[in-house]
Amino acid sequence: MNVRRGMAGLMCALSLLISGAADPVAGALDGEQPVGLRLNDGRVMRIGTVNFRTADHQTMFKVRLDPTLFDSYFLSMREFKCLNGRDLQCHVPYPYPMPSRVTDGDLRWLEHSLLFFVKSPKQYGARLTEGVYYQLRWNGRGFVGRPYWVDLDKLAVPPADNLPPISVEQDGVEARDDRWISQLLIGGF
């Protein structure tokens, strides 16, 4: 991370927070930030990057996962990129056009860019009913995502209102602590 740019973003966020002018998260991260998964043993596995670009009071983002870390699996008639561990954690790309932006602390589109499902290596097919949604929160240095179980079969139908279709409040059940991946991290690790 470019330290000077990171510090400038953090100072901007702090001044906005103190003045109450806007959401402190909107301008806090700028440029390329690492994306990682915290394993239950405390280690962090870097899995890609998010490039943030702020202009006109909104922050655009682009997620890029490192293809060398993910293995390809053909599950339920489609290819998924999966991480191997105690179980498989497979990335589920959001299947519809979406605005790749965060505004006013609304991180739902970023969260929808980082959807996964979990399955045992011995199970057959994709397990979209065992989806993992990471609800992101700002911790002062970056974003920390707490995992929730969600049913990703909900993505089979495009949303009518172009709003993020998955809501932790309506659809999620907090994940147990015994998973091999305990958090998703963006920046600040």
PDB file of C-alpha atoms in Angstrom:
ATOM      1  CA  MET A   1       0.000   0.000   0.000  1.00  0.00           C
ATOM      2  CA  ASN A   2       1.236   3.489  -0.754  1.00  0.00           C
ATOM      3  CA  VAL A   3       1.737   4.792   2.796  1.00  0.00           C
ATOM      4  CA  ARG A   4       1.470   8.469   1.864  1.00  0.00           C
ATOM      5  CA  ARG A   5      -1.795   7.927  -0.028  1.00  0.00           C
ATOM      6  CA  GLY A   6      -3.113   5.683   2.758  1.00  0.00           C
ATOM      7  CA  MET A   7      -2.336   8.288   5.409  1.00  0.00           C
ATOM      8  CA  ALA A   8      -3.901  11.044   3.304  1.00  0.00           C
ATOM      9  CA  GLY A   9      -7.064   8.966   2.951  1.00  0.00           C
ATOM     10  CA  LEU A  10      -7.180   8.278   6.670  1.00  0.00           C
ATOM     11  CA  MET A  11      -6.665  11.968   7.483  1.00  0.00           C
ATOM     12  CA  CYS A  12      -9.466  12.866   5.065  1.00  0.00           C
ATOM     13  CA  ALA A  13     -11.738  10.325   6.753  1.00  0.00           C
ATOM     14  CA  LEU A  14     -10.874  11.652  10.201  1.00  0.00           C
ATOM     15  CA  SER A  15     -11.581  15.253   9.184  1.00  0.00           C
ATOM     16  CA  LEU A  16     -14.905  14.245   7.646  1.00  0.00           C
ATOM     17  CA  LEU A  17     -15.827  12.308  10.769  1.00  0.00           C
ATOM     18  CA  ILE A  18     -14.988  15.240  13.045  1.00  0.00           C
ATOM     19  CA  SER A  19     -16.810  17.759  10.875  1.00  0.00           C
ATOM     20  CA  GLY A  20     -19.784  15.455  10.367  1.00  0.00           C
ATOM     21  CA  ALA A  21     -19.729  16.435   6.682  1.00  0.00           C
ATOM     22  CA  ALA A  22     -19.979  12.943   5.230  1.00  0.00           C
ATOM     23  CA  ASP A  23     -19.448   9.265   5.830  1.00  0.00           C
ATOM     24  CA  PRO A  24     -15.808   8.666   6.854  1.00  0.00           C
ATOM     25  CA  VAL A  25     -15.538   5.454   4.843  1.00  0.00           C
ATOM     26  CA  ALA A  26     -16.245   7.019   1.437  1.00  0.00           C
ATOM     27  CA  GLY A  27     -12.826   8.637   0.977  1.00  0.00           C
ATOM     28  CA  ALA A  28     -10.777   6.619   3.447  1.00  0.00           C
ATOM     29  CA  LEU A  29      -9.509   3.957   1.085  1.00  0.00           C
ATOM     30  CA  ASP A  30      -8.150   4.953  -2.282  1.00  0.00           C
ATOM     31  CA  GLY A  31      -6.103   3.014  -4.782  1.00  0.00           C
ATOM     32  CA  GLU A  32      -5.299  -0.672  -4.611  1.00  0.00           C
ATOM     33  CA  GLN A  33      -5.999  -2.439  -1.309  1.00  0.00           C
ATOM     34  CA  PRO A  34      -5.308  -6.086  -0.445  1.00  0.00           C
ATOM     35  CA  VAL A  35      -8.136  -8.574   0.114  1.00  0.00           C
ATOM     36  CA  GLY A  36      -7.468 -11.388   2.543  1.00  0.00           C
ATOM     37  CA  LEU A  37      -9.136 -14.150   4.478  1.00  0.00           C
ATOM     38  CA  ARG A  38      -8.297 -14.616   8.155  1.00  0.00           C
ATOM     39  CA  LEU A  39      -7.965 -18.315   8.922  1.00  0.00           C
ATOM     40  CA  ASN A  40      -9.091 -19.731  12.254  1.00  0.00           C
ATOM     41  CA  ASP A  41      -5.457 -20.131  13.332  1.00  0.00           C
ATOM     42  CA  GLY A  42      -4.956 -16.341  12.968  1.00  0.00           C
ATOM     43  CA  ARG A  43      -2.995 -16.379   9.704  1.00  0.00           C
ATOM     44  CA  VAL A  44      -4.181 -14.179   6.818  1.00  0.00           C
ATOM     45  CA  MET A  45      -4.297 -15.531   3.264  1.00  0.00           C
ATOM     46  CA  ARG A  46      -4.124 -12.718   0.703  1.00  0.00           C
ATOM     47  CA  ILE A  47      -6.511 -13.647  -2.117  1.00  0.00           C
ATOM     48  CA  GLY A  48      -6.592 -10.543  -4.302  1.00  0.00           C
ATOM     49  CA  THR A  49      -7.086  -6.798  -4.415  1.00  0.00           C
ATOM     50  CA  VAL A  50      -9.766  -4.138  -4.581  1.00  0.00           C
ATOM     51  CA  ASN A  51      -8.991  -0.981  -6.495  1.00  0.00           C
ATOM     52  CA  PHE A  52     -10.901   2.022  -5.091  1.00  0.00           C
ATOM     53  CA  ARG A  53     -11.272   5.294  -7.005  1.00  0.00           C
ATOM     54  CA  THR A  54     -13.087   8.240  -5.442  1.00  0.00           C
ATOM     55  CA  ALA A  55     -14.655  11.048  -7.472  1.00  0.00           C
ATOM     56  CA  ASP A  56     -17.740  13.239  -7.089  1.00  0.00           C
ATOM     57  CA  HIS A  57     -18.580  12.008  -3.569  1.00  0.00           C
ATOM     58  CA  GLN A  58     -18.717   8.361  -4.544  1.00  0.00           C
ATOM     59  CA  THR A  59     -16.187   5.579  -4.512  1.00  0.00           C
ATOM     60  CA  MET A  60     -15.992   3.111  -7.385  1.00  0.00           C
ATOM     61  CA  PHE A  61     -14.326  -0.279  -6.904  1.00  0.00           C
ATOM     62  CA  LYS A  62     -13.022  -3.217  -8.900  1.00  0.00           C
ATOM     63  CA  VAL A  63     -12.335  -6.566  -7.242  1.00  0.00           C
ATOM     64  CA  ARG A  64      -9.598  -8.792  -8.642  1.00  0.00           C
ATOM     65  CA  LEU A  65      -9.009 -12.218  -7.112  1.00  0.00           C
ATOM     66  CA  ASP A  66      -5.616 -13.878  -7.597  1.00  0.00           C
ATOM     67  CA  PRO A  67      -6.302 -16.738 -10.054  1.00  0.00           C
ATOM     68  CA  THR A  68      -3.161 -18.628  -8.982  1.00  0.00           C
ATOM     69  CA  LEU A  69      -4.672 -19.288  -5.527  1.00  0.00           C
ATOM     70  CA  PHE A  70      -7.978 -20.721  -6.751  1.00  0.00           C
ATOM     71  CA  ASP A  71      -8.511 -24.142  -8.283  1.00  0.00           C
ATOM     72  CA  SER A  72     -11.145 -24.673 -10.978  1.00  0.00           C
ATOM     73  CA  TYR A  73     -14.032 -27.024 -10.213  1.00  0.00           C
ATOM     74  CA  PHE A  74     -16.820 -27.916 -12.601  1.00  0.00           C
ATOM     75  CA  LEU A  75     -19.839 -28.088 -10.273  1.00  0.00           C
ATOM     76  CA  SER A  76     -23.515 -28.258 -11.193  1.00  0.00           C
ATOM     77  CA  MET A  77     -22.782 -27.620 -14.869  1.00  0.00           C
ATOM     78  CA  ARG A  78     -20.623 -24.534 -14.277  1.00  0.00           C
ATOM     79  CA  GLU A  79     -17.061 -23.650 -13.412  1.00  0.00           C
ATOM     80  CA  PHE A  80     -16.254 -22.216  -9.970  1.00  0.00           C
ATOM     81  CA  LYS A  81     -12.949 -20.964  -8.602  1.00  0.00           C
ATOM     82  CA  CYS A  82     -12.367 -22.479  -5.154  1.00  0.00           C
ATOM     83  CA  LEU A  83      -9.899 -22.286  -2.299  1.00  0.00           C
ATOM     84  CA  ASN A  84      -8.871 -25.623  -0.802  1.00  0.00           C
ATOM     85  CA  GLY A  85      -8.757 -26.072   2.953  1.00  0.00           C
ATOM     86  CA  ARG A  86     -10.681 -28.128   5.461  1.00  0.00           C
ATOM     87  CA  ASP A  87     -13.535 -27.568   3.003  1.00  0.00           C
ATOM     88  CA  LEU A  88     -13.815 -25.817  -0.343  1.00  0.00           C
ATOM     89  CA  GLN A  89     -14.726 -22.136  -0.347  1.00  0.00           C
ATOM     90  CA  CYS A  90     -15.824 -21.200  -3.857  1.00  0.00           C
ATOM     91  CA  HIS A  91     -16.266 -17.683  -5.219  1.00  0.00           C
ATOM     92  CA  VAL A  92     -19.683 -16.887  -6.687  1.00  0.00           C
ATOM     93  CA  PRO A  93     -19.437 -13.966  -9.118  1.00  0.00           C
ATOM     94  CA  TYR A  94     -22.516 -11.739  -8.945  1.00  0.00           C
ATOM     95  CA  PRO A  95     -24.373 -12.748 -12.136  1.00  0.00           C
ATOM     96  CA  TYR A  96     -26.034  -9.440 -13.102  1.00  0.00           C
ATOM     97  CA  PRO A  97     -24.888  -5.932 -13.970  1.00  0.00           C
ATOM     98  CA  MET A  98     -24.330  -3.858 -10.859  1.00  0.00           C
ATOM     99  CA  PRO A  99     -22.994  -0.455  -9.940  1.00  0.00           C
ATOM    100  CA  SER A 100     -19.512  -1.112  -8.610  1.00  0.00           C
ATOM    101  CA  ARG A 101     -19.595   1.639  -6.014  1.00  0.00           C
ATOM    102  CA  VAL A 102     -19.870   2.291  -2.317  1.00  0.00           C
ATOM    103  CA  THR A 103     -21.594   5.442  -1.147  1.00  0.00           C
ATOM    104  CA  ASP A 104     -22.571   6.866   2.232  1.00  0.00           C
ATOM    105  CA  GLY A 105     -21.348   3.769   4.051  1.00  0.00           C
ATOM    106  CA  ASP A 106     -23.425   1.441   1.875  1.00  0.00           C
ATOM    107  CA  LEU A 107     -21.042  -1.427   1.186  1.00  0.00           C
ATOM    108  CA  ARG A 108     -23.594  -3.928  -0.135  1.00  0.00           C
ATOM    109  CA  TRP A 109     -22.342  -3.982  -3.751  1.00  0.00           C
ATOM    110  CA  LEU A 110     -18.790  -4.589  -2.554  1.00  0.00           C
ATOM    111  CA  GLU A 111     -20.120  -7.369  -0.313  1.00  0.00           C
ATOM    112  CA  HIS A 112     -22.000  -8.848  -3.303  1.00  0.00           C
ATOM    113  CA  SER A 113     -18.715  -8.923  -5.253  1.00  0.00           C
ATOM    114  CA  LEU A 114     -17.226 -11.229  -2.617  1.00  0.00           C
ATOM    115  CA  LEU A 115     -19.853 -13.968  -2.292  1.00  0.00           C
ATOM    116  CA  PHE A 116     -18.768 -17.558  -1.678  1.00  0.00           C
ATOM    117  CA  PHE A 117     -20.251 -20.958  -0.942  1.00  0.00           C
ATOM    118  CA  VAL A 118     -18.760 -23.733   1.141  1.00  0.00           C
ATOM    119  CA  LYS A 119     -18.821 -27.449   0.467  1.00  0.00           C
ATOM    120  CA  SER A 120     -17.002 -30.566   1.503  1.00  0.00           C
ATOM    121  CA  PRO A 121     -14.588 -31.848  -1.174  1.00  0.00           C
ATOM    122  CA  LYS A 122     -16.553 -35.123  -1.070  1.00  0.00           C
ATOM    123  CA  GLN A 123     -19.954 -33.513  -1.761  1.00  0.00           C
ATOM    124  CA  TYR A 124     -21.240 -33.504  -5.303  1.00  0.00           C
ATOM    125  CA  GLY A 125     -22.183 -30.263  -7.054  1.00  0.00           C
ATOM    126  CA  ALA A 126     -22.339 -26.624  -6.031  1.00  0.00           C
ATOM    127  CA  ARG A 127     -23.888 -25.869  -2.636  1.00  0.00           C
ATOM    128  CA  LEU A 128     -25.381 -22.413  -3.227  1.00  0.00           C
ATOM    129  CA  THR A 129     -27.711 -22.994  -0.285  1.00  0.00           C
ATOM    130  CA  GLU A 130     -24.555 -22.897   1.861  1.00  0.00           C
ATOM    131  CA  GLY A 131     -23.483 -19.434   0.758  1.00  0.00           C
ATOM    132  CA  VAL A 132     -21.207 -17.166   2.761  1.00  0.00           C
ATOM    133  CA  TYR A 133     -21.856 -13.425   2.826  1.00  0.00           C
ATOM    134  CA  TYR A 134     -19.248 -11.219   4.497  1.00  0.00           C
ATOM    135  CA  GLN A 135     -20.866  -8.163   6.063  1.00  0.00           C
ATOM    136  CA  LEU A 136     -18.185  -5.466   6.028  1.00  0.00           C
ATOM    137  CA  ARG A 137     -17.532  -2.951   8.792  1.00  0.00           C
ATOM    138  CA  TRP A 138     -14.927  -0.180   8.929  1.00  0.00           C
ATOM    139  CA  ASN A 139     -12.409  -0.709  11.741  1.00  0.00           C
ATOM    140  CA  GLY A 140     -10.413   2.511  11.313  1.00  0.00           C
ATOM    141  CA  ARG A 141      -7.760   0.930   9.054  1.00  0.00           C
ATOM    142  CA  GLY A 142      -9.757  -1.142   6.619  1.00  0.00           C
ATOM    143  CA  PHE A 143     -12.839  -3.323   6.313  1.00  0.00           C
ATOM    144  CA  VAL A 144     -13.462  -6.480   8.327  1.00  0.00           C
ATOM    145  CA  GLY A 145     -16.121  -8.892   7.075  1.00  0.00           C
ATOM    146  CA  ARG A 146     -17.996 -11.158   9.474  1.00  0.00           C
ATOM    147  CA  PRO A 147     -19.316 -14.321   7.771  1.00  0.00           C
ATOM    148  CA  TYR A 148     -23.031 -15.093   7.593  1.00  0.00           C
ATOM    149  CA  TRP A 149     -24.689 -18.157   6.101  1.00  0.00           C
ATOM    150  CA  VAL A 150     -27.061 -17.191   3.293  1.00  0.00           C
ATOM    151  CA  ASP A 151     -28.919 -19.035   0.555  1.00  0.00           C
ATOM    152  CA  LEU A 152     -27.379 -17.882  -2.731  1.00  0.00           C
ATOM    153  CA  ASP A 153     -30.131 -19.609  -4.724  1.00  0.00           C
ATOM    154  CA  LYS A 154     -31.798 -16.209  -4.341  1.00  0.00           C
ATOM    155  CA  LEU A 155     -29.487 -15.045  -7.159  1.00  0.00           C
ATOM    156  CA  ALA A 156     -31.282 -17.265  -9.678  1.00  0.00           C
ATOM    157  CA  VAL A 157     -33.683 -14.385 -10.394  1.00  0.00           C
ATOM    158  CA  PRO A 158     -32.423 -10.874 -11.197  1.00  0.00           C
ATOM    159  CA  PRO A 159     -33.498  -8.222  -8.700  1.00  0.00           C
ATOM    160  CA  ALA A 160     -36.434  -6.181  -9.999  1.00  0.00           C
ATOM    161  CA  ASP A 161     -35.318  -2.933  -8.381  1.00  0.00           C
ATOM    162  CA  ASN A 162     -31.546  -3.078  -9.103  1.00  0.00           C
ATOM    163  CA  LEU A 163     -30.841  -3.120  -5.363  1.00  0.00           C
ATOM    164  CA  PRO A 164     -28.532  -5.689  -3.762  1.00  0.00           C
ATOM    165  CA  PRO A 165     -30.777  -8.751  -3.318  1.00  0.00           C
ATOM    166  CA  ILE A 166     -29.096 -10.300  -0.258  1.00  0.00           C
ATOM    167  CA  SER A 167     -29.559  -8.763   3.159  1.00  0.00           C
ATOM    168  CA  VAL A 168     -27.891 -10.136   6.273  1.00  0.00           C
ATOM    169  CA  GLU A 169     -30.766  -8.776   8.354  1.00  0.00           C
ATOM    170  CA  GLN A 170     -33.343 -10.730   6.321  1.00  0.00           C
ATOM    171  CA  ASP A 171     -31.370 -13.667   4.912  1.00  0.00           C
ATOM    172  CA  GLY A 172     -28.352 -14.284   7.111  1.00  0.00           C
ATOM    173  CA  VAL A 173     -27.459 -16.536  10.003  1.00  0.00           C
ATOM    174  CA  GLU A 174     -24.142 -15.762  11.691  1.00  0.00           C
ATOM    175  CA  ALA A 175     -21.537 -18.391  10.852  1.00  0.00           C
ATOM    176  CA  ARG A 176     -20.082 -20.627  13.542  1.00  0.00           C
ATOM    177  CA  ASP A 177     -16.580 -20.008  14.848  1.00  0.00           C
ATOM    178  CA  ASP A 178     -15.391 -23.484  13.836  1.00  0.00           C
ATOM    179  CA  ARG A 179     -15.013 -22.631  10.130  1.00  0.00           C
ATOM    180  CA  TRP A 180     -11.480 -22.600   8.715  1.00  0.00           C
ATOM    181  CA  ILE A 181     -12.052 -19.013   7.500  1.00  0.00           C
ATOM    182  CA  SER A 182     -13.234 -16.573  10.160  1.00  0.00           C
ATOM    183  CA  GLN A 183     -13.124 -13.149   8.436  1.00  0.00           C
ATOM    184  CA  LEU A 184     -12.683 -11.346   5.137  1.00  0.00           C
ATOM    185  CA  LEU A 185     -10.325  -8.325   5.257  1.00  0.00           C
ATOM    186  CA  ILE A 186      -9.852  -5.387   2.902  1.00  0.00           C
ATOM    187  CA  GLY A 187      -6.902  -3.064   3.540  1.00  0.00           C
ATOM    188  CA  GLY A 188      -5.344  -2.520   6.922  1.00  0.00           C
ATOM    189  CA  PHE A 189      -3.772  -5.963   7.413  1.00  0.00           C
TER     190      PHE A 189
END
